[in-house]
Coordinates of C-alpha atoms and ligand atoms in Angstrom, one line a residue:
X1 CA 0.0 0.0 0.0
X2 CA 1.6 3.3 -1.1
X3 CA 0.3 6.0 1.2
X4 CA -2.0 4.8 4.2
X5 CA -3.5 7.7 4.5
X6 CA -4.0 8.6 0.8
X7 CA -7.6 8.4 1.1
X8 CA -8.3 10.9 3.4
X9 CA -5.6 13.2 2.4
X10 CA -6.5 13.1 -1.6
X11 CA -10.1 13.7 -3.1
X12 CA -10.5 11.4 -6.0
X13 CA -10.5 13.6 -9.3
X14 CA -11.5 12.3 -12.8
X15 CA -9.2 14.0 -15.1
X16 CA -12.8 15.2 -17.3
X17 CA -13.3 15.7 -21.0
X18 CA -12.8 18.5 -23.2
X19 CA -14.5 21.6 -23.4
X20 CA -17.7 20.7 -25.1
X21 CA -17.9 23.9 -27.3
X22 CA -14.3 22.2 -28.6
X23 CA -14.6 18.6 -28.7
X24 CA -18.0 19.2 -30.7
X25 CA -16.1 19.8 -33.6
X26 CA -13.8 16.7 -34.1
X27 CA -14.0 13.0 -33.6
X28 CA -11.1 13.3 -31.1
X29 CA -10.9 11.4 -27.7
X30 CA -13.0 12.9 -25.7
X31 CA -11.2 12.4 -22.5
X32 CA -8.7 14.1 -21.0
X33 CA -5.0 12.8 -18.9
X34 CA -3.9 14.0 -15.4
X35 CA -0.3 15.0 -15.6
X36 CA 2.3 12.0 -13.3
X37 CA 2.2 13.4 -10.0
X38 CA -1.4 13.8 -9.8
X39 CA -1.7 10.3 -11.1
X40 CA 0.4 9.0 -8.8
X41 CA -1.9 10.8 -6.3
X42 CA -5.0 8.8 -7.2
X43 CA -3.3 5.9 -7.4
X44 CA -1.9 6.3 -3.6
X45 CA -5.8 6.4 -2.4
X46 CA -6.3 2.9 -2.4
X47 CA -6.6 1.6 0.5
X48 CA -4.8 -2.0 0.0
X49 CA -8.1 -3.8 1.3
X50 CA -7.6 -6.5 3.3
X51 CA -11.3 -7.9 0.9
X52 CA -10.3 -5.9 -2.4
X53 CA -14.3 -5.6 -3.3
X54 CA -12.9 -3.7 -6.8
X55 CA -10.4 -7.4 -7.9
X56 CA -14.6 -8.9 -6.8
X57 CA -16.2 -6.5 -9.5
X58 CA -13.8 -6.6 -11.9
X59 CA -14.8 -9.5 -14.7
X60 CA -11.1 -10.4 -15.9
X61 CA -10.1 -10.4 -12.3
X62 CA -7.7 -6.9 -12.6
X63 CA -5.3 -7.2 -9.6
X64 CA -5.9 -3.5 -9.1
X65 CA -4.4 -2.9 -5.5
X66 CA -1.2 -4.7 -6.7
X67 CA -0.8 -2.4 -9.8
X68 CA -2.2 0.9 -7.5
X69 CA 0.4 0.6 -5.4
X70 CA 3.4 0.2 -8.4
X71 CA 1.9 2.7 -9.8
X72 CA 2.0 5.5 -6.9
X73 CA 5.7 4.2 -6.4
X74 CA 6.7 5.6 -9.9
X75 CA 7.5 1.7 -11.0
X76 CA 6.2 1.8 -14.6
X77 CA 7.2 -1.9 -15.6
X78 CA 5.6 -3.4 -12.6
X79 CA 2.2 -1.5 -12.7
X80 CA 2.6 -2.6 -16.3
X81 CA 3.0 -6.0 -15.5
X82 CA 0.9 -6.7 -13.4
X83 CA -2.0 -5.0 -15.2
X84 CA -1.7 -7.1 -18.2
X85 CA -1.5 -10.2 -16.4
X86 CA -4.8 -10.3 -16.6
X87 CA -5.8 -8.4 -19.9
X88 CA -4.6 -8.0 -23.2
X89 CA -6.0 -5.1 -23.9
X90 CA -6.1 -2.4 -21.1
X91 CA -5.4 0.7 -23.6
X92 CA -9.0 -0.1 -24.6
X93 CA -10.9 -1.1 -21.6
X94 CA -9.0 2.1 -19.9
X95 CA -10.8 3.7 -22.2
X96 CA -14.6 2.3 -22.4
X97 CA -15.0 0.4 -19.9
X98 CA -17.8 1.5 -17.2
X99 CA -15.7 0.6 -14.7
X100 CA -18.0 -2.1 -12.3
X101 CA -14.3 -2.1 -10.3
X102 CA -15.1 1.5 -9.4
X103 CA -18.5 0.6 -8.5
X104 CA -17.5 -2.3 -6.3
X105 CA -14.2 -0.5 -4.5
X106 CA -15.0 0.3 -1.1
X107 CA -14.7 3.7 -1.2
X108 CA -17.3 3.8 -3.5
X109 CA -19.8 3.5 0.0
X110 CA -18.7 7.3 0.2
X111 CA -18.9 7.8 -3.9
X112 CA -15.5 8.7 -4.1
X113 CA -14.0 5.6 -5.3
X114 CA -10.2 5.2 -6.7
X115 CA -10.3 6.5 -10.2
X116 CA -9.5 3.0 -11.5
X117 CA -10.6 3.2 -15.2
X118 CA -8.2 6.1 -15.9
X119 CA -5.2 4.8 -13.6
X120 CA -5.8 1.9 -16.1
X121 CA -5.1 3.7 -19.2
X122 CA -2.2 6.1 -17.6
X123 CA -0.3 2.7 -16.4
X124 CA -0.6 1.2 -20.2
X125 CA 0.2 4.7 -22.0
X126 CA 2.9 5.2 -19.9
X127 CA 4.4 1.5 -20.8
X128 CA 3.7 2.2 -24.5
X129 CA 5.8 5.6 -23.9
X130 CA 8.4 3.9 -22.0
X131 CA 8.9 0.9 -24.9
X132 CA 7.9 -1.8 -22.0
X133 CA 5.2 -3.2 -24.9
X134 CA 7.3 -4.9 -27.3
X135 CA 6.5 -8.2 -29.5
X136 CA 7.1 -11.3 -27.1
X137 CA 6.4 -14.1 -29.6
X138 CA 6.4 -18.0 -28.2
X139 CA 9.3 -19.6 -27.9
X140 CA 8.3 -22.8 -29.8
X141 CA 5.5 -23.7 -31.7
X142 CA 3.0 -26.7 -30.8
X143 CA 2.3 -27.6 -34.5
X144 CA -1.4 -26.8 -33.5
X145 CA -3.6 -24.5 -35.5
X146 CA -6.8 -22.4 -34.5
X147 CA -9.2 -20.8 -36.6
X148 CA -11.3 -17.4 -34.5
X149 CA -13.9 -16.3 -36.0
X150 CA -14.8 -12.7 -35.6
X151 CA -11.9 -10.3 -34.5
X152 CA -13.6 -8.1 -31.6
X153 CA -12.4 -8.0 -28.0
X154 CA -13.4 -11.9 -27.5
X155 CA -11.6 -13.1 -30.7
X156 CA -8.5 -10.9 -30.0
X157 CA -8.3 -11.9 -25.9
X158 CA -8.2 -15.7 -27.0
X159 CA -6.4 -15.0 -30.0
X160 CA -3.7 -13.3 -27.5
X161 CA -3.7 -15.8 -25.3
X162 CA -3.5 -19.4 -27.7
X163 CA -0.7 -17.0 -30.1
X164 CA 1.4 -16.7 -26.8
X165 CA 0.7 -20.8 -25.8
X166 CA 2.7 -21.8 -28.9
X167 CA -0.5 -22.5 -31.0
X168 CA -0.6 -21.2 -34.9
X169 CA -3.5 -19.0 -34.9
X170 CA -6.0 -17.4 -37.5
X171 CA -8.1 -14.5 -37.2
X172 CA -11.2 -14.6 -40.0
X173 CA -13.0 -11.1 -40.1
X174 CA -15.9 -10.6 -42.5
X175 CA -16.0 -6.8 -42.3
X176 CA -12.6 -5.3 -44.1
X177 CA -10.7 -4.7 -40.7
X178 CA -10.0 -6.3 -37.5
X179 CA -11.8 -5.0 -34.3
X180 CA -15.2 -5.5 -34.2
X181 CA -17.3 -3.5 -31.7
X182 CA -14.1 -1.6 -31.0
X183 CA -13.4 -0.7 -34.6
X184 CA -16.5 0.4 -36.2
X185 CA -18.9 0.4 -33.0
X186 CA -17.5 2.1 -30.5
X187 CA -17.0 5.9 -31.9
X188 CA -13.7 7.3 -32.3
X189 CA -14.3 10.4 -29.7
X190 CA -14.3 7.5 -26.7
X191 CA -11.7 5.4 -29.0
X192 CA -9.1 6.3 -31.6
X193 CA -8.9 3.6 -33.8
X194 CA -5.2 4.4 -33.8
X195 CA -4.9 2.6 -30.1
X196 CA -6.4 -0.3 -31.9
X197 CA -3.8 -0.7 -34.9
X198 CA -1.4 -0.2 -32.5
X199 CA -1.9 -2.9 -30.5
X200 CA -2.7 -5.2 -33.5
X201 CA 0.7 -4.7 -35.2
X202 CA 2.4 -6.3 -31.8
X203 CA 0.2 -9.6 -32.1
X204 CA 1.0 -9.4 -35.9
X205 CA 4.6 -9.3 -35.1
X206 CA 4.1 -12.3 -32.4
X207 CA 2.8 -13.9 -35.2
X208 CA -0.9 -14.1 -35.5
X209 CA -2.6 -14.2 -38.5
X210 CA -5.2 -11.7 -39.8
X211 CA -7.5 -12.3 -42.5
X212 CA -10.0 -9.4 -43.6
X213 CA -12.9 -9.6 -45.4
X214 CA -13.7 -13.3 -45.2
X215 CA -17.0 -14.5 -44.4
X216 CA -16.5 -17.7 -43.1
X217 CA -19.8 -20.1 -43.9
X218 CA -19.9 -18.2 -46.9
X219 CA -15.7 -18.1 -48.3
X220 CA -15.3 -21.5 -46.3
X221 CA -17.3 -23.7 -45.5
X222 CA -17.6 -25.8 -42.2
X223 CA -15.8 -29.4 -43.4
X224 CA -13.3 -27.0 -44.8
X225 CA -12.6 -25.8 -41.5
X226 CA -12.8 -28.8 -39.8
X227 CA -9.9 -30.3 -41.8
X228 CA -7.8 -27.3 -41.7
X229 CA -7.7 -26.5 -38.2
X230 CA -7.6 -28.5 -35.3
X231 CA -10.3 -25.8 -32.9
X232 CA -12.6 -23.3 -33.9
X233 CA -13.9 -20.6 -31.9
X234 CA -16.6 -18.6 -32.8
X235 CA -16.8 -14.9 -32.0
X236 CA -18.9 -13.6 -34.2
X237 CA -20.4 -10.9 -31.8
X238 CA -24.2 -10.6 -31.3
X239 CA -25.3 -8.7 -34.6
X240 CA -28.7 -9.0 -34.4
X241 CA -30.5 -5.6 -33.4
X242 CA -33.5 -5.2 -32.2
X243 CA -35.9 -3.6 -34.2
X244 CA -39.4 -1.6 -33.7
X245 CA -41.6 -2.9 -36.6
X246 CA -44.7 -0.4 -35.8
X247 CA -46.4 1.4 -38.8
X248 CA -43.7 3.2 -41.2
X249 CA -41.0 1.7 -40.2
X250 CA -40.1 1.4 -44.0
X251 CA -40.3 5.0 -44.1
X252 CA -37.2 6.9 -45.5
X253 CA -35.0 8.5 -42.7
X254 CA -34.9 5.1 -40.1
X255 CA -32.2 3.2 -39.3
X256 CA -30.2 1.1 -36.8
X257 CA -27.7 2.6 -34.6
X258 CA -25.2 0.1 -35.8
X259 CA -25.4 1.0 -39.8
X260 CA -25.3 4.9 -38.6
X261 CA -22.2 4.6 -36.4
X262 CA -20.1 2.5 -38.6
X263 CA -20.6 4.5 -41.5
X264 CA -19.4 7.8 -39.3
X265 CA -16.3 5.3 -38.2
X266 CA -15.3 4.0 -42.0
X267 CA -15.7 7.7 -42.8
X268 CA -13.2 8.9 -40.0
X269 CA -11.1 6.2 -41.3
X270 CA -10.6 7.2 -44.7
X271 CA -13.0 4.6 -46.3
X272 CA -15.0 4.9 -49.5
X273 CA -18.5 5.3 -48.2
X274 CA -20.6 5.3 -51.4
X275 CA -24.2 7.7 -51.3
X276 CA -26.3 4.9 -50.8
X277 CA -24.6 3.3 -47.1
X278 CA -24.3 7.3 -46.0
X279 CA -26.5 8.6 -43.4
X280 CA -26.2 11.7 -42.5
X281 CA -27.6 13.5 -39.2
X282 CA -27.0 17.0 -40.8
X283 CA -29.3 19.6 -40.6
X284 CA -32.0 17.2 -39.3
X285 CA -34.4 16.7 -36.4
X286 CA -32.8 13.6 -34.5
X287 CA -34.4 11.1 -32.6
X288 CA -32.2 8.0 -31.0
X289 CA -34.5 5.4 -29.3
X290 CA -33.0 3.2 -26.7
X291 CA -31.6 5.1 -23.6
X292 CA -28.2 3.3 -23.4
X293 CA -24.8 2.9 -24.3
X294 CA -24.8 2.6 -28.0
X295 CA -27.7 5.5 -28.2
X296 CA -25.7 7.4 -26.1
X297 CA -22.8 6.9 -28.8
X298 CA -25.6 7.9 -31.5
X299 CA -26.2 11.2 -29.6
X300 CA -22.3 12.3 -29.8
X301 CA -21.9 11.2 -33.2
X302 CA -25.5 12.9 -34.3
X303 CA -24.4 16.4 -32.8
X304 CA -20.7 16.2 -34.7
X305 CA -22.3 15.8 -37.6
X306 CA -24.2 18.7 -36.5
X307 CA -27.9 18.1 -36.3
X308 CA -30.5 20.5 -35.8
X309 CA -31.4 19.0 -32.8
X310 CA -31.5 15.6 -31.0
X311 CA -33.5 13.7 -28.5
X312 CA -32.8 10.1 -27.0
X313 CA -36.2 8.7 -26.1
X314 CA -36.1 5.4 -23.3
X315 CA -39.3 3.0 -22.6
X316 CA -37.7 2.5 -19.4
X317 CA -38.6 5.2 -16.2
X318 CA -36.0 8.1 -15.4
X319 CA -33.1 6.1 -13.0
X320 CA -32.7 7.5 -9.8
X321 CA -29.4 9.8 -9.4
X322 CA -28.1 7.9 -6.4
X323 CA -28.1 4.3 -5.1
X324 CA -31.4 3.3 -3.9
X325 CA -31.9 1.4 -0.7
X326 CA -32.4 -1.9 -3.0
X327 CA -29.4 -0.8 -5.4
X328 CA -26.6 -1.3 -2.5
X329 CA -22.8 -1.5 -3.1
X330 CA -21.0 -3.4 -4.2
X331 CA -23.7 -4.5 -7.1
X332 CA -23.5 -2.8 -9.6
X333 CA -25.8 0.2 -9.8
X334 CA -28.8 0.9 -11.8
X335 CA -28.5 4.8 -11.8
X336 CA -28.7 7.4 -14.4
X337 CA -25.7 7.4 -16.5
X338 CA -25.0 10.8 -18.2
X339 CA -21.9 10.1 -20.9
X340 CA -19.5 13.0 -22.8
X341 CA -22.3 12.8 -25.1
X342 CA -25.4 13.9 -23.3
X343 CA -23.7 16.7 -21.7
X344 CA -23.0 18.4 -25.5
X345 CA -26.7 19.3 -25.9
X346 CA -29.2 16.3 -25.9
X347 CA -32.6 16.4 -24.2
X348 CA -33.4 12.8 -22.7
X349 CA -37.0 11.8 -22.2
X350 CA -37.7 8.4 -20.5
X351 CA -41.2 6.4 -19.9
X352 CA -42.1 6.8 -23.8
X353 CA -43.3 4.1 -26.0
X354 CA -42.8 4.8 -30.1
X355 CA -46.5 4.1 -31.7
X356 CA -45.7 5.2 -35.1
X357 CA -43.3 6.3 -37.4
X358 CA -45.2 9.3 -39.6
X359 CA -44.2 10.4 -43.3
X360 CA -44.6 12.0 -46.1
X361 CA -43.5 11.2 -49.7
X362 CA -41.7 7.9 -48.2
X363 CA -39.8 10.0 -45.8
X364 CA -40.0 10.2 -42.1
X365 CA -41.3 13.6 -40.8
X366 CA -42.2 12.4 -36.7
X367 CA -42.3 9.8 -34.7
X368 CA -45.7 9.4 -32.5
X369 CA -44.9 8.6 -29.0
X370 CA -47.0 8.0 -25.9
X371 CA -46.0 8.2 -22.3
X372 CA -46.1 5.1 -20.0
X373 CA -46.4 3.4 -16.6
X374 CA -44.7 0.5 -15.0
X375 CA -46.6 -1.1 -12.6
X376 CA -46.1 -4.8 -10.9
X377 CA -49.5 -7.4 -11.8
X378 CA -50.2 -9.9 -9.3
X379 CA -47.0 -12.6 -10.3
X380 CA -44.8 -9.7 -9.5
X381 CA -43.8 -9.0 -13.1
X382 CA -43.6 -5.5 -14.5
X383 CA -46.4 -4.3 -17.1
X384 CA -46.2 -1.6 -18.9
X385 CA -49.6 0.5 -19.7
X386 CA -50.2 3.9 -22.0
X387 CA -51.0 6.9 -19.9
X388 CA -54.4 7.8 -21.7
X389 CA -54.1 11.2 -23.3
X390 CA -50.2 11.8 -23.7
X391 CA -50.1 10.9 -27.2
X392 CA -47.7 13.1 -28.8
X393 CA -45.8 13.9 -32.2
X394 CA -42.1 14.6 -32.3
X395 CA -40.5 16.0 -35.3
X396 CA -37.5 13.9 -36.9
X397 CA -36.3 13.5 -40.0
X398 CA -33.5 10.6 -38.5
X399 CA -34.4 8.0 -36.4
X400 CA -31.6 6.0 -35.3
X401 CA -32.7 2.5 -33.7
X402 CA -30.8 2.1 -30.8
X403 CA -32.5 -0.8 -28.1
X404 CA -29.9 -3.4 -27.8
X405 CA -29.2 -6.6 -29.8
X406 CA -31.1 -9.8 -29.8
X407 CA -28.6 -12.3 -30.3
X408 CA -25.9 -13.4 -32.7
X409 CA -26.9 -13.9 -36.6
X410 CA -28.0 -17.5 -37.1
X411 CA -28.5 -17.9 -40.8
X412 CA -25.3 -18.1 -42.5
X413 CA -21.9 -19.6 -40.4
X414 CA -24.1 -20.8 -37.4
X415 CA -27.0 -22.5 -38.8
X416 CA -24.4 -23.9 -41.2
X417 CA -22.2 -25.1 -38.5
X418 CA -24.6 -26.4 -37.0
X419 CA -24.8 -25.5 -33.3
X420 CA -27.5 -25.5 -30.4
X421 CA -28.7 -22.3 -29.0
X422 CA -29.7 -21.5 -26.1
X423 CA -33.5 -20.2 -24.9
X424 CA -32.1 -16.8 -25.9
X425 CA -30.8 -17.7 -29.0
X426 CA -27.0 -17.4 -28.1
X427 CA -25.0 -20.3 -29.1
X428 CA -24.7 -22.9 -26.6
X429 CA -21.9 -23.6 -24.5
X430 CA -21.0 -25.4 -21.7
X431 CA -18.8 -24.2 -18.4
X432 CA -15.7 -25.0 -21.2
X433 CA -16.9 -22.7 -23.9
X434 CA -17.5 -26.0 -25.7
X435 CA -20.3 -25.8 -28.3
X436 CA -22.5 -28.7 -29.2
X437 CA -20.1 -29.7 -31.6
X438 CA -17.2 -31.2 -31.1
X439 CA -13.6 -29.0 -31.9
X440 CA -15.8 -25.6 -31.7
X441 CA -15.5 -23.3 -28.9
X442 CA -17.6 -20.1 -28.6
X443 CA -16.8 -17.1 -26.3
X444 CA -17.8 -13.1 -25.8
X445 CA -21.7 -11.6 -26.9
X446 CA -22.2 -14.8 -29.6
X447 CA -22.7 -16.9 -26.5
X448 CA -23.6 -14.1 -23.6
X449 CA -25.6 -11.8 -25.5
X450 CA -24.9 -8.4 -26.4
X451 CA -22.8 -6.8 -23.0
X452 CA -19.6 -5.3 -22.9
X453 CA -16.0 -5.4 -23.8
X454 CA -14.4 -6.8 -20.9
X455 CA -16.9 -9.7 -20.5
X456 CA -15.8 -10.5 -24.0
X457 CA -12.1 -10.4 -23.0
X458 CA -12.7 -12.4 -20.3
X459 CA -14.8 -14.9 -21.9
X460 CA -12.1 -15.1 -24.6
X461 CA -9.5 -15.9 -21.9
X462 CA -11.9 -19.0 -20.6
X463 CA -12.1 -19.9 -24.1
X464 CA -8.3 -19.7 -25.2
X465 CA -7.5 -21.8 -21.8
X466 CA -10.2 -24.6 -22.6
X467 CA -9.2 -24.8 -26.3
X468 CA -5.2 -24.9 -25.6
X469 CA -6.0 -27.8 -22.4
X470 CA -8.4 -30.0 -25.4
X471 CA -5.3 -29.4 -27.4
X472 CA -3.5 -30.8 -25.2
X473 CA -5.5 -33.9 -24.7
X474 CA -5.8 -34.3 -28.3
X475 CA -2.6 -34.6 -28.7
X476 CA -2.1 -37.5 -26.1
Ligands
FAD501 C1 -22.2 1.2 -30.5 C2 -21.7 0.3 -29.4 C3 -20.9 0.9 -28.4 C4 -20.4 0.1 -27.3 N1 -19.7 0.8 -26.4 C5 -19.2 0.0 -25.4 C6 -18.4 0.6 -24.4 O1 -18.2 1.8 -24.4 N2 -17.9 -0.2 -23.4 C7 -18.1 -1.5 -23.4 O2 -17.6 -2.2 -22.5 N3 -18.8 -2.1 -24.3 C8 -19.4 -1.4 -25.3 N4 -20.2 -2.0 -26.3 C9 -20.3 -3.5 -26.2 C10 -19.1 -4.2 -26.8 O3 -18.6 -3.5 -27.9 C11 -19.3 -5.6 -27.1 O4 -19.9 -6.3 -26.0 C12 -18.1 -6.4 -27.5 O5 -17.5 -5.7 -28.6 C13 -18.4 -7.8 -27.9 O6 -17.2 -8.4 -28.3 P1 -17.2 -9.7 -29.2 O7 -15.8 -10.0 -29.5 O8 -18.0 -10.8 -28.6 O9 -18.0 -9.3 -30.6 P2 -17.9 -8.1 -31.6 O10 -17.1 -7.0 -31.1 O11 -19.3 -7.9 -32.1 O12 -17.1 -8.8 -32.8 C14 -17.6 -9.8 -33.6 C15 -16.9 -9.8 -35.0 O13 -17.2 -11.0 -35.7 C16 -17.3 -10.7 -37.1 N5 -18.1 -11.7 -37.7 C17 -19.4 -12.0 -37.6 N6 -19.7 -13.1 -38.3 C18 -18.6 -13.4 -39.0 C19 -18.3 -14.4 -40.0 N7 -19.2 -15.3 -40.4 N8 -17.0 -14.5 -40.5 C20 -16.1 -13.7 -40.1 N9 -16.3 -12.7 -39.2 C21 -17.5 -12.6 -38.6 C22 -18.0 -9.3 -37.1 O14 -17.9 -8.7 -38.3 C23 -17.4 -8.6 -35.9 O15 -16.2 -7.9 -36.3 C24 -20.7 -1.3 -27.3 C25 -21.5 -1.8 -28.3 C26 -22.0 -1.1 -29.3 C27 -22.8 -1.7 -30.4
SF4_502 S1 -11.6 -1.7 -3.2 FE1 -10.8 0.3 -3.8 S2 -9.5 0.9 -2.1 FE2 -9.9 -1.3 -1.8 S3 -8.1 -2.3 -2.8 FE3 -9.7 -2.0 -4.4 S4 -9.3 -0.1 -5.4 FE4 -8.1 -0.1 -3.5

């Protein structure tokens, strides 16, 4: 423990974003850094707990008190050590993850946790800056080979993690670069894609392959597979959004999230984008349904592009600011969440239910909403009821489809492959990431569901241990 009394002496301080009459204008990072000795400072509030509640929260098991304390003592190699131990990737979850650490450290009780997120992403920057992250390629090779399929933050982790056991592995992407979520999802002002290609040109150099642009089910079929390589593992995300077929849905001017923010992401990149994939939030009356994460990222990306005006509409009720006497530490909490995005001019309305999509000449003009109630029936289940006489027209001429994902895309490489689902639709697995079918492994939101990067990472790490101990056996 660095500085016992670190707590009491420092106030925890988030380093904060950009002005948002700047950042408004670019697709930069949004956030901002806290210069070494303030760092250092934030790092030397943790406490050392005897129960670290924040190593409980954390999904990939983060030993954060061990790093904390490297890092308040100025030893950059250490913190960096010890932090990747148990991620591949914390340049990006430094950077987007919501931190349920933070929400679990014990001096969250007082809502002042340590500022773990960001001590995250100073400890890897400062190892990139110092040359600590260098190609480490395996010492011998075990004559193995494994094909992953998909290349976000599950693909990668296990991808990491079977390169470095010795195995030969493949990375198949359909779209035309590697990343997933990370690369075309998540919007450059919360992640330059830059932090990406740097970290995929070590795992090049330790000698993974990369193949772009390769829809596998469709380029290569499953006995092809099956001959070639000795595991699969599927990570093919969970692309399947959920949509709101009411009345005019075919209308001109309505669209998923996901087609919105990729185009905005190939375009930042330097892609051809031809007239028909653009969408464009210029000029126009936006509304984003879907009060979370990915609307959120709608919202930021909307008012860059600079939209007349926009609105992010939720079914859901208005979250209380503060932990509720049901909503206790060290759960995580269900409070309102207001992102970079929402604080650069974006009115939020909750408790509204879309009834109707209204045009004109095939294009979207408003959207007709209705305010509802939540109340329990008698089986304690929530039901959800129209408040009579709120109906109500709001004018848009973009509406960007933004409530979640309903599970990964079955026709195509799954159906083909073959696999059981689950009741939710995910593909099936077992406590190994083992599929239904023998020599194919699944990990991250193709088997969970849509959640968030570092369940993926650490569901690729499960994945990547499983596959390398069946190698093993195979090879008895
Ligand atoms: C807009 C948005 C913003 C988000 N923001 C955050 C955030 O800030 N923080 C956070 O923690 N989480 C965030 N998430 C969630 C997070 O990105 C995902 O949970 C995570 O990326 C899932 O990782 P994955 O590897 O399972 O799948 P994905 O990242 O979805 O990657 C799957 C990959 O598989 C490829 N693929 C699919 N089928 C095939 C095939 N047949 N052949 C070859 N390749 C194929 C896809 O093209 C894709 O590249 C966000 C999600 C979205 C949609
Ligand atoms: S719970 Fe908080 S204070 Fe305790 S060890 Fe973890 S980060 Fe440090």
């Amino acid at each position: 423990m660095g500085d016992p009394k670190g707590f009491i002496t420092v106030p925890r301080q988030p380093a904060g974003y950009r002005p948002a009459k700047e950042r408004i204008y670019d697709y930069g990072e949004v956030e901002q850094t806290l210069n070494d000795k303030e760092r250092r400072q934030q790092a030397s509030r943790c406490m050392d707990c005897g129960i670290p509640f924040c190593h409980w929260g954390c999904p990939v098991g983060s030993k954060i008190p061990e790093w904390q304390d490297a890092l308040y003592r100025g030893n950059k190699e250490e913190a960096y050590l010890v932090l990747q131990s148990t991620n591949s990737f914390p340049e990006i979850t430094g950077r987007v993850c919501p931190a349920p650490c933070e929400k679990a450290c014990v001096l969250e009780i007082h809502e002042e946790p340590v500022t773990i997120r960001e001590n995250e992403c100073a400890t890897i920057e400062q190892a990139f800056e110092a040359g600590l992250v260098i190609p480490n390629p395996p010492q011998t090779r075990t004559g193995k080979k494994v094909a992953v399929i998909g290349s976000g933050p599950a693909g990668l982790s296990a991808a990491d993690l079977l390169n470095k056991a010795g195995h030969h592995v493949t990375v198949f992407e359909k779209s035309d670069a590697i990343g997933g979520l990370l690369r075309y999802g998540i919007p450059d002002f919360k992640l330059n894609k830059r932090v990406i290609d740097r970290r995929l040109s070590i795992f090049a150099d330790e000698g993974i392959e990369f193949k772009t642009e390769v829809n596998v089910g469709q380029d290569i079929t499953k006995n092809e597979l099956l001959k070639e390589f000795n595991a699969v593992l599927i990570a093919v995300g969970a692309e399947q959004p959920r949509d709101l077929p009411v009345e005019g849905r075919d209308l001109e001017g309505v669209h998923f999230a996901m087609d919105f923010l990729t185009c905005q992401n190939k375009i930042n990149s330097g892609k051809n984008v031809s007239e028909a994939e653009k969408i464009s939030a210029k000029d126009k009356n936006v509304l984003v349904i879907g009060g979370g994460d990915t609307g959120s990222d709608c919202v930021g990306t909307s008012i860059r592009q600079k939209a007349r005006s926009v609105t992010q509409i939720e079914i859901l009720p208005k979250p209380s600011e503060k932990r509720t006497e049901n909503d206790h530490w060290p759960y995580w909490p269900n409070t309102l969440r207001t992102s970079s995005s929402h604080e650069e001019g974006c009115e939020r309305r909750w408790s509204l239910s879309t009834k109707q999509f209204v045009g004109e000449k095939g294009k979207l003009k408003q959207v007709e909403v209705v305010q509802v109630e939540w109340n329990k029936d008698e089986n304690d289940r929530w039901v959800m009821t129209e408040v009579p006489g709120t109906v109500e027209k709001i004018d848009a001429e973009l509406v960007l489809l933004s409530m979640g994902f309903t599970q990964p895309v079955h026709n195509g490489l799954l159906d083909a492959l073959d696999v059981e689902y689950d009741q939710r639709g995910n593909v099936k697995v077992d406590a190994r990431k083992q599929t239904s079918v023998n020599k194919i492994f699944a990990a991250g939101d193709a088997e969970k569901g849509a959640t968030l990067v570092v369940h993926a990472i650490e569901a690729g790490k499960v994945a990547a241990r499983e596959i390398d101990a069946f190698l093993a056996e195979e090879g008895k």
